[in-house]
PDB file of C-alpha atoms in Angstrom:
ATOM      1  CA  MET A  29     -56.010 -10.707 -76.336  1.00  0.00           C
ATOM      2  CA  PRO A  30     -58.869 -13.209 -76.643  1.00  0.00           C
ATOM      3  CA  SER A  31     -58.014 -16.810 -77.401  1.00  0.00           C
ATOM      4  CA  MET A  32     -59.154 -18.308 -80.676  1.00  0.00           C
ATOM      5  CA  LEU A  33     -62.008 -19.992 -78.766  1.00  0.00           C
ATOM      6  CA  ASP A  34     -63.376 -16.588 -77.695  1.00  0.00           C
ATOM      7  CA  GLN A  35     -63.575 -15.299 -81.251  1.00  0.00           C
ATOM      8  CA  THR A  36     -66.246 -15.622 -83.891  1.00  0.00           C
ATOM      9  CA  MET A  37     -64.819 -18.059 -86.407  1.00  0.00           C
ATOM     10  CA  MET A  38     -65.878 -17.961 -90.040  1.00  0.00           C
ATOM     11  CA  LEU A  39     -64.978 -20.266 -92.927  1.00  0.00           C
ATOM     12  CA  THR A  40     -64.775 -19.107 -96.531  1.00  0.00           C
ATOM     13  CA  PRO A  41     -66.976 -20.866 -99.107  1.00  0.00           C
ATOM     14  CA  ASP A  42     -64.002 -22.747-100.570  1.00  0.00           C
ATOM     15  CA  GLY A  43     -63.224 -24.154 -97.118  1.00  0.00           C
ATOM     16  CA  VAL A  44     -59.614 -22.974 -97.343  1.00  0.00           C
ATOM     17  CA  ARG A  45     -59.522 -19.716 -95.377  1.00  0.00           C
ATOM     18  CA  PHE A  46     -60.583 -19.014 -91.797  1.00  0.00           C
ATOM     19  CA  VAL A  47     -61.562 -15.547 -90.591  1.00  0.00           C
ATOM     20  CA  ALA A  48     -61.314 -14.908 -86.836  1.00  0.00           C
ATOM     21  CA  ILE A  49     -63.291 -11.933 -85.513  1.00  0.00           C
ATOM     22  CA  HIS A  50     -62.512 -10.592 -82.027  1.00  0.00           C
ATOM     23  CA  PRO A  51     -65.509 -10.148 -79.697  1.00  0.00           C
ATOM     24  CA  LYS A  52     -64.954  -6.375 -79.405  1.00  0.00           C
ATOM     25  CA  VAL A  53     -65.480  -6.043 -83.177  1.00  0.00           C
ATOM     26  CA  VAL A  54     -68.782  -7.934 -83.030  1.00  0.00           C
ATOM     27  CA  GLU A  55     -69.873  -5.802 -80.056  1.00  0.00           C
ATOM     28  CA  THR A  56     -68.932  -2.573 -81.850  1.00  0.00           C
ATOM     29  CA  ILE A  57     -71.045  -3.485 -84.879  1.00  0.00           C
ATOM     30  CA  ARG A  58     -73.938  -4.650 -82.696  1.00  0.00           C
ATOM     31  CA  GLY A  59     -73.778  -1.408 -80.694  1.00  0.00           C
ATOM     32  CA  TRP A  60     -74.299   0.778 -83.765  1.00  0.00           C
ATOM     33  CA  VAL A  61     -77.408  -1.000 -85.110  1.00  0.00           C
ATOM     34  CA  GLU A  62     -80.375   1.372 -84.774  1.00  0.00           C
ATOM     35  CA  ARG A  63     -84.108   0.661 -84.750  1.00  0.00           C
ATOM     36  CA  GLY A  64     -86.951   2.970 -85.583  1.00  0.00           C
ATOM     37  CA  SER A  65     -88.079   5.292 -88.344  1.00  0.00           C
ATOM     38  CA  GLN A  66     -85.266   7.781 -87.712  1.00  0.00           C
ATOM     39  CA  SER A  67     -82.481   5.181 -87.645  1.00  0.00           C
ATOM     40  CA  ARG A  68     -79.373   5.769 -89.722  1.00  0.00           C
ATOM     41  CA  GLU A  69     -76.775   3.392 -91.074  1.00  0.00           C
ATOM     42  CA  ALA A  70     -73.388   3.401 -89.366  1.00  0.00           C
ATOM     43  CA  GLY A  71     -70.054   1.909 -90.335  1.00  0.00           C
ATOM     44  CA  GLY A  72     -66.302   1.934 -90.409  1.00  0.00           C
ATOM     45  CA  ILE A  73     -63.306  -0.127 -91.389  1.00  0.00           C
ATOM     46  CA  LEU A  74     -62.120  -3.457 -90.056  1.00  0.00           C
ATOM     47  CA  ILE A  75     -58.527  -3.611 -88.842  1.00  0.00           C
ATOM     48  CA  GLY A  76     -56.550  -6.802 -88.491  1.00  0.00           C
ATOM     49  CA  SER A  77     -53.899  -8.980 -90.022  1.00  0.00           C
ATOM     50  CA  TYR A  78     -53.356 -11.648 -92.635  1.00  0.00           C
ATOM     51  CA  ARG A  79     -51.882 -14.867 -91.278  1.00  0.00           C
ATOM     52  CA  GLY A  80     -51.035 -17.000 -94.277  1.00  0.00           C
ATOM     53  CA  ASP A  81     -54.366 -17.858 -95.911  1.00  0.00           C
ATOM     54  CA  HIS A  82     -56.301 -16.671 -92.868  1.00  0.00           C
ATOM     55  CA  VAL A  83     -57.563 -13.275 -91.679  1.00  0.00           C
ATOM     56  CA  GLU A  84     -57.791 -12.042 -88.104  1.00  0.00           C
ATOM     57  CA  VAL A  85     -60.085  -9.051 -87.500  1.00  0.00           C
ATOM     58  CA  SER A  86     -58.932  -7.469 -84.249  1.00  0.00           C
ATOM     59  CA  GLY A  87     -60.390  -3.959 -84.332  1.00  0.00           C
ATOM     60  CA  SER A  88     -62.611  -1.487 -86.109  1.00  0.00           C
ATOM     61  CA  THR A  89     -63.351   2.176 -86.451  1.00  0.00           C
ATOM     62  CA  VAL A  90     -66.744   3.731 -85.735  1.00  0.00           C
ATOM     63  CA  PRO A  91     -68.654   6.497 -87.530  1.00  0.00           C
ATOM     64  CA  MET A  92     -66.811   9.796 -87.507  1.00  0.00           C
ATOM     65  CA  GLU A  93     -67.827  13.430 -87.857  1.00  0.00           C
ATOM     66  CA  ARG A  94     -67.400  13.758 -91.639  1.00  0.00           C
ATOM     67  CA  ASP A  95     -69.024  10.424 -92.539  1.00  0.00           C
ATOM     68  CA  LYS A  96     -72.402  10.562 -94.280  1.00  0.00           C
ATOM     69  CA  ARG A  97     -75.150   8.651 -92.460  1.00  0.00           C
ATOM     70  CA  THR A  98     -78.738   8.291 -93.683  1.00  0.00           C
ATOM     71  CA  ARG A  99     -81.414   5.620 -93.303  1.00  0.00           C
ATOM     72  CA  GLY A 100     -80.265   3.878 -96.484  1.00  0.00           C
ATOM     73  CA  LEU A 101     -76.594   4.844 -96.746  1.00  0.00           C
ATOM     74  CA  PHE A 102     -73.310   4.976 -94.891  1.00  0.00           C
ATOM     75  CA  ASP A 103     -70.527   6.755 -96.793  1.00  0.00           C
ATOM     76  CA  ARG A 104     -67.131   6.619 -95.101  1.00  0.00           C
ATOM     77  CA  MET A 105     -65.766  10.109 -95.791  1.00  0.00           C
ATOM     78  CA  ASP A 106     -63.736  11.004 -92.695  1.00  0.00           C
ATOM     79  CA  ARG A 107     -59.953  10.626 -93.032  1.00  0.00           C
ATOM     80  CA  GLY A 108     -59.858   9.348 -89.461  1.00  0.00           C
ATOM     81  CA  HIS A 109     -60.557   5.828 -90.741  1.00  0.00           C
ATOM     82  CA  GLN A 110     -57.428   5.891 -92.926  1.00  0.00           C
ATOM     83  CA  GLU A 111     -55.449   7.389 -90.057  1.00  0.00           C
ATOM     84  CA  ALA A 112     -56.592   4.547 -87.771  1.00  0.00           C
ATOM     85  CA  ALA A 113     -55.408   1.971 -90.315  1.00  0.00           C
ATOM     86  CA  MET A 114     -52.044   3.713 -90.617  1.00  0.00           C
ATOM     87  CA  GLN A 115     -51.707   3.905 -86.825  1.00  0.00           C
ATOM     88  CA  ALA A 116     -52.434   0.172 -86.562  1.00  0.00           C
ATOM     89  CA  TRP A 117     -49.775  -0.470 -89.205  1.00  0.00           C
ATOM     90  CA  ARG A 118     -47.172   1.620 -87.375  1.00  0.00           C
ATOM     91  CA  SER A 119     -47.900   0.346 -83.864  1.00  0.00           C
ATOM     92  CA  SER A 120     -47.896  -3.315 -84.971  1.00  0.00           C
ATOM     93  CA  GLY A 121     -44.638  -3.090 -86.876  1.00  0.00           C
ATOM     94  CA  GLY A 122     -46.457  -3.569 -90.165  1.00  0.00           C
ATOM     95  CA  THR A 123     -48.551  -6.618 -89.325  1.00  0.00           C
ATOM     96  CA  GLU A 124     -51.967  -4.957 -88.816  1.00  0.00           C
ATOM     97  CA  SER A 125     -53.893  -2.647 -91.114  1.00  0.00           C
ATOM     98  CA  TYR A 126     -57.094  -2.411 -93.159  1.00  0.00           C
ATOM     99  CA  VAL A 127     -58.749  -5.792 -93.763  1.00  0.00           C
ATOM    100  CA  GLY A 128     -62.313  -4.768 -94.581  1.00  0.00           C
ATOM    101  CA  GLU A 129     -65.470  -2.731 -94.113  1.00  0.00           C
ATOM    102  CA  TRP A 130     -68.513  -2.898 -91.875  1.00  0.00           C
ATOM    103  CA  HIS A 131     -71.811  -1.052 -91.813  1.00  0.00           C
ATOM    104  CA  THR A 132     -75.332  -1.521 -90.513  1.00  0.00           C
ATOM    105  CA  HIS A 133     -78.745  -1.877 -92.113  1.00  0.00           C
ATOM    106  CA  PRO A 134     -81.950  -0.998 -90.230  1.00  0.00           C
ATOM    107  CA  GLU A 135     -83.423  -4.494 -90.616  1.00  0.00           C
ATOM    108  CA  ALA A 136     -83.452  -7.796 -88.747  1.00  0.00           C
ATOM    109  CA  HIS A 137     -81.453  -9.940 -91.158  1.00  0.00           C
ATOM    110  CA  PRO A 138     -79.355  -7.783 -93.478  1.00  0.00           C
ATOM    111  CA  SER A 139     -78.015  -8.686 -96.888  1.00  0.00           C
ATOM    112  CA  PRO A 140     -75.937  -6.658 -99.349  1.00  0.00           C
ATOM    113  CA  SER A 141     -77.712  -4.041-101.440  1.00  0.00           C
ATOM    114  CA  VAL A 142     -76.818  -3.235-105.042  1.00  0.00           C
ATOM    115  CA  LEU A 143     -74.967  -0.154-103.752  1.00  0.00           C
ATOM    116  CA  ASP A 144     -73.047  -2.298-101.233  1.00  0.00           C
ATOM    117  CA  ARG A 145     -71.885  -4.665-103.972  1.00  0.00           C
ATOM    118  CA  TRP A 146     -70.912  -1.778-106.273  1.00  0.00           C
ATOM    119  CA  THR A 147     -68.888  -0.146-103.483  1.00  0.00           C
ATOM    120  CA  TRP A 148     -67.200  -3.427-102.570  1.00  0.00           C
ATOM    121  CA  ASP A 149     -66.285  -4.038-106.211  1.00  0.00           C
ATOM    122  CA  ARG A 150     -64.470  -0.691-106.269  1.00  0.00           C
ATOM    123  CA  ILE A 151     -62.635  -1.555-103.037  1.00  0.00           C
ATOM    124  CA  MET A 152     -61.561  -4.993-104.273  1.00  0.00           C
ATOM    125  CA  ARG A 153     -60.022  -3.462-107.399  1.00  0.00           C
ATOM    126  CA  ARG A 154     -57.633  -1.458-105.189  1.00  0.00           C
ATOM    127  CA  VAL A 155     -56.735  -4.106-102.591  1.00  0.00           C
ATOM    128  CA  ARG A 156     -54.607  -7.190-103.333  1.00  0.00           C
ATOM    129  CA  GLU A 157     -55.536  -9.216-100.249  1.00  0.00           C
ATOM    130  CA  PRO A 158     -59.001 -10.679 -99.535  1.00  0.00           C
ATOM    131  CA  VAL A 159     -61.373  -8.125 -97.993  1.00  0.00           C
ATOM    132  CA  VAL A 160     -63.837  -8.911 -95.169  1.00  0.00           C
ATOM    133  CA  PHE A 161     -67.286  -7.282 -95.328  1.00  0.00           C
ATOM    134  CA  ALA A 162     -69.886  -7.170 -92.545  1.00  0.00           C
ATOM    135  CA  ILE A 163     -73.441  -5.825 -92.364  1.00  0.00           C
ATOM    136  CA  GLY A 164     -74.993  -5.673 -88.907  1.00  0.00           C
ATOM    137  CA  GLY A 165     -78.744  -5.932 -88.424  1.00  0.00           C
ATOM    138  CA  TRP A 166     -81.088  -6.098 -85.441  1.00  0.00           C
ATOM    139  CA  ASP A 167     -80.948  -9.878 -85.060  1.00  0.00           C
ATOM    140  CA  SER A 168     -77.996 -11.052 -87.142  1.00  0.00           C
ATOM    141  CA  CYS A 169     -74.880 -10.010 -88.981  1.00  0.00           C
ATOM    142  CA  TRP A 170     -74.048 -10.855 -92.594  1.00  0.00           C
ATOM    143  CA  TRP A 171     -70.345 -11.650 -93.187  1.00  0.00           C
ATOM    144  CA  GLY A 172     -68.675 -12.024 -96.554  1.00  0.00           C
ATOM    145  CA  ILE A 173     -65.223 -12.123 -98.057  1.00  0.00           C
ATOM    146  CA  GLY A 174     -64.177 -10.605-101.340  1.00  0.00           C
ATOM    147  CA  ALA A 175     -61.310 -11.688-103.521  1.00  0.00           C
ATOM    148  CA  GLY A 176     -60.870 -10.850-107.162  1.00  0.00           C
ATOM    149  CA  ALA A 177     -64.268  -9.851-108.487  1.00  0.00           C
ATOM    150  CA  ARG A 178     -66.508 -11.857-106.137  1.00  0.00           C
ATOM    151  CA  VAL A 179     -67.906 -11.428-102.649  1.00  0.00           C
ATOM    152  CA  GLU A 180     -69.101 -14.660-101.079  1.00  0.00           C
ATOM    153  CA  VAL A 181     -70.966 -15.345 -97.853  1.00  0.00           C
ATOM    154  CA  MET A 182     -68.839 -16.920 -95.132  1.00  0.00           C
ATOM    155  CA  ARG A 183     -70.033 -19.841 -93.040  1.00  0.00           C
ATOM    156  CA  MET A 184     -70.081 -19.406 -89.269  1.00  0.00           C
ATOM    157  CA  LEU A 185     -68.215 -21.954 -87.167  1.00  0.00           C
ATOM    158  CA  SER A 186     -68.710 -20.254 -83.771  1.00  0.00           C
ATOM    159  CA  SER A 187     -70.252 -16.987 -82.636  1.00  0.00           C
ATOM    160  CA  GLY A 188     -72.011 -15.019 -79.958  1.00  0.00           C
ATOM    161  CA  TRP A 189     -74.321 -13.391 -82.540  1.00  0.00           C
ATOM    162  CA  ASP A 190     -76.410 -15.066 -85.220  1.00  0.00           C
ATOM    163  CA  ILE A 191     -74.694 -14.892 -88.578  1.00  0.00           C
ATOM    164  CA  VAL A 192     -76.608 -15.262 -91.813  1.00  0.00           C
TER     165      VAL A 192
END
C-alpha cells in the first residue's frame, strides 16, 4: 500500500477534511480519458474508507458492459459497480466501500456540467457520508466533495496530475 506521501492529497474548502487518493486511482481515471471526435465519456465508482473526518480513496471501478457511454454522457448502469463495492466491504471487514464517483470529459480542463450536478445531488440525498467526485480531462482532473446539498471544489496539496 502506498504511503501517504505517495498519494494525491486534497483538502476540503473548510480546511477540516483531507482526502487521500491512491496513485492507481489517478492512473485509472487518466487512462480512460479519450481524445478525438469519436471519444466517449467513461466512469465508475470510487472505493475507499472514511477515517474520522478524512476520506481515503483506494480503488475504483472502470466502465462495464451495460454502462452507457457517449461523447457527452456516462451513465453507470452495470450492477458490477455495486458488486465491487459490496466485495470491498466484505473483504475489508466493513471498512471499505463506496466513497464516490468518477467520470471523464473530452476536454483539457473539465468542470461539472448541469447534468453532473443534478446526478450528484441525487446521490448525496441517499448517502450519509461525504461523497468524492472526480472528472478527468486531457490535462487535469477536477475533484470535489459533496456533503448535504453542496459539492465544493477541493484544494490540491500534492499530486502527480494537475488538479483544477
